[in-house]
Short mmCIF file of C-alpha atoms in Angstrom, two decimals:
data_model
loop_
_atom_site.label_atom_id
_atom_site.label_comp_id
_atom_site.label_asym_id
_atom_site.label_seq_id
_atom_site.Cartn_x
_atom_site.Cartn_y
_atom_site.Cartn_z
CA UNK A 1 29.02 65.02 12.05
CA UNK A 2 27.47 62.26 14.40
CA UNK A 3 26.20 61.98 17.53
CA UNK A 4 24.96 58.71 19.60
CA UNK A 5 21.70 58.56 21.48
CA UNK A 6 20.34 55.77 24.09
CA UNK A 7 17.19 57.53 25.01
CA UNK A 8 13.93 56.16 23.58
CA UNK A 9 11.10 57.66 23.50
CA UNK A 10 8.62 56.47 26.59
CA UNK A 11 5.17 55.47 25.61
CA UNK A 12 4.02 58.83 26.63
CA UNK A 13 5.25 60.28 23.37
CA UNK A 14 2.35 58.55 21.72
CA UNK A 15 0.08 60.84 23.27
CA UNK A 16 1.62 64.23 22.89
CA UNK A 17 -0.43 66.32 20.31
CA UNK A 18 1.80 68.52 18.03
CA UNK A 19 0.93 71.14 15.54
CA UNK A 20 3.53 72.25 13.17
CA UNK A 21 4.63 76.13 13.55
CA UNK A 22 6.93 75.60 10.47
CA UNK A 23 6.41 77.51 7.12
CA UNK A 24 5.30 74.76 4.31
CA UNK A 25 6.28 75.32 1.00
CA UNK A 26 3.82 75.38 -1.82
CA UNK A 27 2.92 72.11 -3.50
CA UNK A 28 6.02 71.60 -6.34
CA UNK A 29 3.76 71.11 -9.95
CA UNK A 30 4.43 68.64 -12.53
CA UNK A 31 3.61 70.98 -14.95
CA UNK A 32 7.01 72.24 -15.03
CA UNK A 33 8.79 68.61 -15.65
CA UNK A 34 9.29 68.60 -19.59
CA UNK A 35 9.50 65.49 -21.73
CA UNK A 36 10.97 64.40 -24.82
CA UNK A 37 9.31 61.29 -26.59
CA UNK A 38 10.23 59.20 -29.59
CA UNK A 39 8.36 56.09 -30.83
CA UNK A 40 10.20 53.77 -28.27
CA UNK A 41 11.37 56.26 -25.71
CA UNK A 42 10.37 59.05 -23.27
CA UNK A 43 12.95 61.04 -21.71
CA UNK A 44 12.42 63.58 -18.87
CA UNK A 45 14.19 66.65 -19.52
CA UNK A 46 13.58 69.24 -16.38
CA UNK A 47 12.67 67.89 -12.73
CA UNK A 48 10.83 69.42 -9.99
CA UNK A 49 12.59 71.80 -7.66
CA UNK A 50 12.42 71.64 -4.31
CA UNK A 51 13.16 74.48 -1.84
CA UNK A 52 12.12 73.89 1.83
CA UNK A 53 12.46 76.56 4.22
CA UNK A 54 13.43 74.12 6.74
CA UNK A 55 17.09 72.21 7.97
CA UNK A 56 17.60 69.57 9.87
CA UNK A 57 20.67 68.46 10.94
CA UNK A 58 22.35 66.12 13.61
CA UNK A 59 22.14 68.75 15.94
CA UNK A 60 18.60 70.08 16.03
CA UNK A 61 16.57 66.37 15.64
CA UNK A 62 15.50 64.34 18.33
CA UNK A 63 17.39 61.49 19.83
CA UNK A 64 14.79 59.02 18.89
CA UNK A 65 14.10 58.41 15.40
CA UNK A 66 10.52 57.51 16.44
CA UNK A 67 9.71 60.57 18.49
CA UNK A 68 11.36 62.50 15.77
CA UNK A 69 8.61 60.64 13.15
CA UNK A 70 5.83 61.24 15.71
CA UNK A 71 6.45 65.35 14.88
CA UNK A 72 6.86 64.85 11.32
CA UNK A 73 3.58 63.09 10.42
CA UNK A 74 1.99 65.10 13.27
CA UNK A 75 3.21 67.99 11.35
CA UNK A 76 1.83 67.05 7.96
CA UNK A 77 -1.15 66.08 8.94
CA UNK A 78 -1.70 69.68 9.98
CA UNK A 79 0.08 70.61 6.80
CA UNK A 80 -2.94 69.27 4.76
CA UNK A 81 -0.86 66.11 3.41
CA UNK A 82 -3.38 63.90 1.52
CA UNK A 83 -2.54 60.63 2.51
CA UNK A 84 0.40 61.05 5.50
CA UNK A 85 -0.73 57.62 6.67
CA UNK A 86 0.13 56.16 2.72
CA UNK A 87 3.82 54.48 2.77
CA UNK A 88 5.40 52.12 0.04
CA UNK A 89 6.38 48.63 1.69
CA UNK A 90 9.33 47.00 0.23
CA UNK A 91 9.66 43.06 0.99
CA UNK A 92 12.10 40.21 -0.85
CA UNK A 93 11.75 36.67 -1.34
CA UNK A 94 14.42 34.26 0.07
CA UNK A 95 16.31 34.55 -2.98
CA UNK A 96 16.28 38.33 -2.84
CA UNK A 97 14.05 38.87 -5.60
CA UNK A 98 12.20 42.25 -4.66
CA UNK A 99 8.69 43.70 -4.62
CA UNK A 100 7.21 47.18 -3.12
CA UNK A 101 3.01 48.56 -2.87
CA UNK A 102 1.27 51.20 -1.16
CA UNK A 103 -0.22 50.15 2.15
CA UNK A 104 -1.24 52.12 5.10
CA UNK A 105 0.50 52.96 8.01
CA UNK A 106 -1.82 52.05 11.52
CA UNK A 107 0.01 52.35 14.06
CA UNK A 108 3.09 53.35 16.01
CA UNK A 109 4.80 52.40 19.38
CA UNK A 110 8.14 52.35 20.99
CA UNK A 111 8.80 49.60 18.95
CA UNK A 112 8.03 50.53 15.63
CA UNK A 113 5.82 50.62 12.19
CA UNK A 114 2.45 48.65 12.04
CA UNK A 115 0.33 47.85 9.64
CA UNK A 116 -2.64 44.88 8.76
CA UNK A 117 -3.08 42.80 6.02
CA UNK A 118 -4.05 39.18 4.54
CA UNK A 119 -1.39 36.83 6.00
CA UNK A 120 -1.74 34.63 2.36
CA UNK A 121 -0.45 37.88 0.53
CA UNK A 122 2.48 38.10 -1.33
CA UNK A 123 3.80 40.87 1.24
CA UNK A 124 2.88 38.47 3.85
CA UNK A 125 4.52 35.67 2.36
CA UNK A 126 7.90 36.96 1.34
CA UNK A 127 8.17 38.58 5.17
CA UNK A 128 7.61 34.70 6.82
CA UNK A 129 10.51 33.42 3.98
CA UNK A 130 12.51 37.21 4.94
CA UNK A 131 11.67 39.43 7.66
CA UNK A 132 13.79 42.30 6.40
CA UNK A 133 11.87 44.90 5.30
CA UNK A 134 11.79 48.91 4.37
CA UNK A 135 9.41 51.22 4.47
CA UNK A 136 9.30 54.66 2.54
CA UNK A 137 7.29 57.72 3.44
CA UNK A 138 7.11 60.51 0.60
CA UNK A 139 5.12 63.91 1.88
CA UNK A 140 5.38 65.70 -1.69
CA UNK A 141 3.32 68.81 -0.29
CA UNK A 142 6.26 69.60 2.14
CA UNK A 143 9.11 67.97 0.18
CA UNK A 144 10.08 65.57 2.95
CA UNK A 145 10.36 61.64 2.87
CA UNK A 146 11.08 59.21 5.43
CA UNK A 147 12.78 55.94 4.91
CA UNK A 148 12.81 53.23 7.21
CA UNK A 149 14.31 49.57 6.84
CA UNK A 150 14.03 47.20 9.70
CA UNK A 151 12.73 43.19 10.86
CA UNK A 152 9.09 42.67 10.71
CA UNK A 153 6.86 40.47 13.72
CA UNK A 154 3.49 39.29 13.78
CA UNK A 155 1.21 41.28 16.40
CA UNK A 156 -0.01 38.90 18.19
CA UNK A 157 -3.86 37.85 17.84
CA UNK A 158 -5.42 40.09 20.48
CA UNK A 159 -3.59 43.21 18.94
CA UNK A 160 -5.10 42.21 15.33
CA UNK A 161 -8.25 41.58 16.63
CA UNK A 162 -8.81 44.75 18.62
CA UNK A 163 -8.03 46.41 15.13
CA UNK A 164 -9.65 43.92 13.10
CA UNK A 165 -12.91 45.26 14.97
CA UNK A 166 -12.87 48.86 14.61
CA UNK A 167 -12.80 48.64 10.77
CA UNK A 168 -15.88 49.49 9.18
CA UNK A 169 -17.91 46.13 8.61
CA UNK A 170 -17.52 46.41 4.76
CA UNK A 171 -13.75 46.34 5.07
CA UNK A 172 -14.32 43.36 7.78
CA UNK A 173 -15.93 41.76 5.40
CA UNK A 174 -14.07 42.50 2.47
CA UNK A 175 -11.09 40.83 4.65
CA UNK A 176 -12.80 37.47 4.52
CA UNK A 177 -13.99 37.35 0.50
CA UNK A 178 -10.73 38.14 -0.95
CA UNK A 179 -7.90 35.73 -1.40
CA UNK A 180 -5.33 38.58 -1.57
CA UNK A 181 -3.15 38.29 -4.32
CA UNK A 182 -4.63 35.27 -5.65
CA UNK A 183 -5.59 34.83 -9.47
CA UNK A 184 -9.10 35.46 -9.90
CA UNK A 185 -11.66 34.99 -12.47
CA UNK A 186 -13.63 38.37 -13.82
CA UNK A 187 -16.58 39.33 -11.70
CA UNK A 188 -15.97 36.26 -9.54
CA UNK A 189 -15.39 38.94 -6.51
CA UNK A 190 -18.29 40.36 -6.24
CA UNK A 191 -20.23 37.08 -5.82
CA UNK A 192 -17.49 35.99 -3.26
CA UNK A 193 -18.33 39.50 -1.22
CA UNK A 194 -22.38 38.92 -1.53
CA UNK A 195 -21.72 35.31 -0.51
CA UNK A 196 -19.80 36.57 2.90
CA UNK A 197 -22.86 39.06 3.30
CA UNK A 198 -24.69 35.86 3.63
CA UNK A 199 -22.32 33.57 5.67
CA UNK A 200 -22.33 36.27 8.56
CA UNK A 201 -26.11 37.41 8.24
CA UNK A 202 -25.45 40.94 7.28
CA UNK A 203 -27.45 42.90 5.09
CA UNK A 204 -25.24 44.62 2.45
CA UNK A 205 -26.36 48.34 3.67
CA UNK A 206 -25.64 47.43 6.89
CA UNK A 207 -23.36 49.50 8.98
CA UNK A 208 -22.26 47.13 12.27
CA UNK A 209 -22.40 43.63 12.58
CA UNK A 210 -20.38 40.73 13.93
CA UNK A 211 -17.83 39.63 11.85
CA UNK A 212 -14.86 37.40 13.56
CA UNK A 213 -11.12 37.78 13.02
CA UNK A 214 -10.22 35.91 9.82
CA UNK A 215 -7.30 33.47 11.11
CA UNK A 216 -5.25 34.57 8.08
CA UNK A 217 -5.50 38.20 8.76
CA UNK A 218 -3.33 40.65 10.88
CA UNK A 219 -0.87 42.97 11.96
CA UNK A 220 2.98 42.97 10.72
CA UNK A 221 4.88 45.61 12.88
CA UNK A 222 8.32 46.41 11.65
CA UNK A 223 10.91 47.01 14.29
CA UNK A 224 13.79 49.71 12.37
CA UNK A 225 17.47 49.48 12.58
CA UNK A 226 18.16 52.66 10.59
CA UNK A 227 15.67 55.63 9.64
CA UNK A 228 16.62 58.43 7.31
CA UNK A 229 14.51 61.96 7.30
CA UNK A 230 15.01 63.77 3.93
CA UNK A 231 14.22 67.48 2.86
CA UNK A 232 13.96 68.39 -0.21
CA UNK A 233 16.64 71.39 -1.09
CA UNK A 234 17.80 73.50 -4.08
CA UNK A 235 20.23 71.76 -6.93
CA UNK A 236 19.33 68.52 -5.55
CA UNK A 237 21.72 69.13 -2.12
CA UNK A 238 18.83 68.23 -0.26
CA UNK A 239 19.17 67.63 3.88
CA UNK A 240 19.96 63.92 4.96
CA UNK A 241 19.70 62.75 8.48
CA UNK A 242 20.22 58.79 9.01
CA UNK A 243 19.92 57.16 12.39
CA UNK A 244 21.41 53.80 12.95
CA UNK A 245 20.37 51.32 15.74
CA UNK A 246 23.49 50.44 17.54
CA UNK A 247 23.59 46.66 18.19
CA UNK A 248 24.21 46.95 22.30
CA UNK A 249 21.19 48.24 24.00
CA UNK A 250 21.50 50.54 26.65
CA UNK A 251 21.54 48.59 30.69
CA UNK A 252 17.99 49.17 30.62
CA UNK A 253 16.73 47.64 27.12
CA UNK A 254 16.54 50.64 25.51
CA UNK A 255 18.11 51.03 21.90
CA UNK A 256 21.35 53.41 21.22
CA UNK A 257 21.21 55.53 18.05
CA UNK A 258 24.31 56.94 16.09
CA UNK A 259 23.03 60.05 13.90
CA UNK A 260 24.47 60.82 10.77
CA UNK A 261 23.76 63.87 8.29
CA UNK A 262 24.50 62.38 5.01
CA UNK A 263 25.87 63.75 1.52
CA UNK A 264 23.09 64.48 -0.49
#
């Protein structure tokens, strides 16, 4: 079953304030996985399983993969989530060669997923040599995930900035003494922190200051062309619902949206 969408969600969306009315599921335990080990080998015998009261379906989701998002985390943030904000970023080099880490999710608008970081970085790098990106959302205290893949921009300096200063002035800071993902020398960071303490005039328990916008530091915002929601089900047959960005926008600018519910 499929259906095509061309509404998107107006910026208004941003500011609606949800709370979930949905039963939640108890936490699944990893007590119950079992594991056999040898000397070179460890084998996982039993998995976790899930059982969410929940379905979702082409039918009952919203026509906008981003408004439907905007209830989700909305709705596990009120769930008690630790870490909603968390999601795994997955970039590739030019060649393809792959690489994924935690980062934190800071933003989103009508045009999609933002997030900050040293523009030197290996994330940072591999998105100037390929732009393609995907972004994964796991909420293991409701048994949902969210997968996104899409193009990543710059934001552009005034966006960063704005950010840039409503970070507490240790992370500010921190932003200018480390070379992210550069080799570095044992205990060589702290020294480089204590000597940015000094650069800027700060004292180190200082709680405001002002710290400029390093020029190698910003926002990435990736724009999606297909989002999947996932709920976690009995016997692995969990609930799949894929949008996919249809390549003609709508006369007004506005993206089109095919929704799929796919085989588990």
């Amino acid at each position: 079953m499929s259906r095509i969408f061309t509404r998107l969600a107006s910026p208004s969306f941003l500011a609606r304030s949800k709370s979930s009315t949905r039963s939640i599921p108890p936490s699944p335990s990893m007590d119950a996985v079992e594991i056999a080990e040898t000397a070179d080998t460890l084998h996982v015998r039993s998995h976790v399983q899930y059982n969410t009261p929940d379905h979702i379906t082409p039918d009952n989701v919203l026509p906008s993969p981003l408004e439907q998002f905007h209830i989700w985390f909305n709705e596990a943030r009120h769930a008690g989530v630790r870490e909603p904000d968390a999601m795994c970023l997955s970039t590739a080099t030019a060649s393809g060669i792959p690489s994924s880490r935690m980062v934190l999710f800071k933003q989103l608008d009508k045009h999609g997923f933002v997030f900050y970081t040293n523009y030197t970085s290996r994330k940072s790098k591999e998105l100037e040599e390929n732009p393609n990106a995907a972004l994964l959302f796991f909420w293991r205290e409701m048994s949902r995930q969210v997968r996104v893949v899409g193009r990543a921009e710059k934001m552009s300096k005034e966006e960063s900035e704005a950010y840039f200063k409503s970070r507490p002035i240790g992370s500010q800071l921190g932003a200018w003494a480390s070379a992210q993902s550069s080799v570095i020398d044992e205990d060589i960071l702290q020294t480089k922190v204590k000597e940015t303490y000094e650069r800027f005039g700060i004292a180190e328990d200082a709680q405001e200051g002002h710290v400029p916008l390093p020029q190698f530091w910003g926002g990435w915002r990736v724009i999606p062309s297909e989002m999947e929601f996932w709920l976690g089900k009995p016997s692995r047959l969990h609930d799949r619902v894929r949008y996919l960005r249809v390549e003609e926008p709508t006369s007004d600018g506005d993206p089109r949206w095919i929704i799929n519910r796919l085989s588990p």
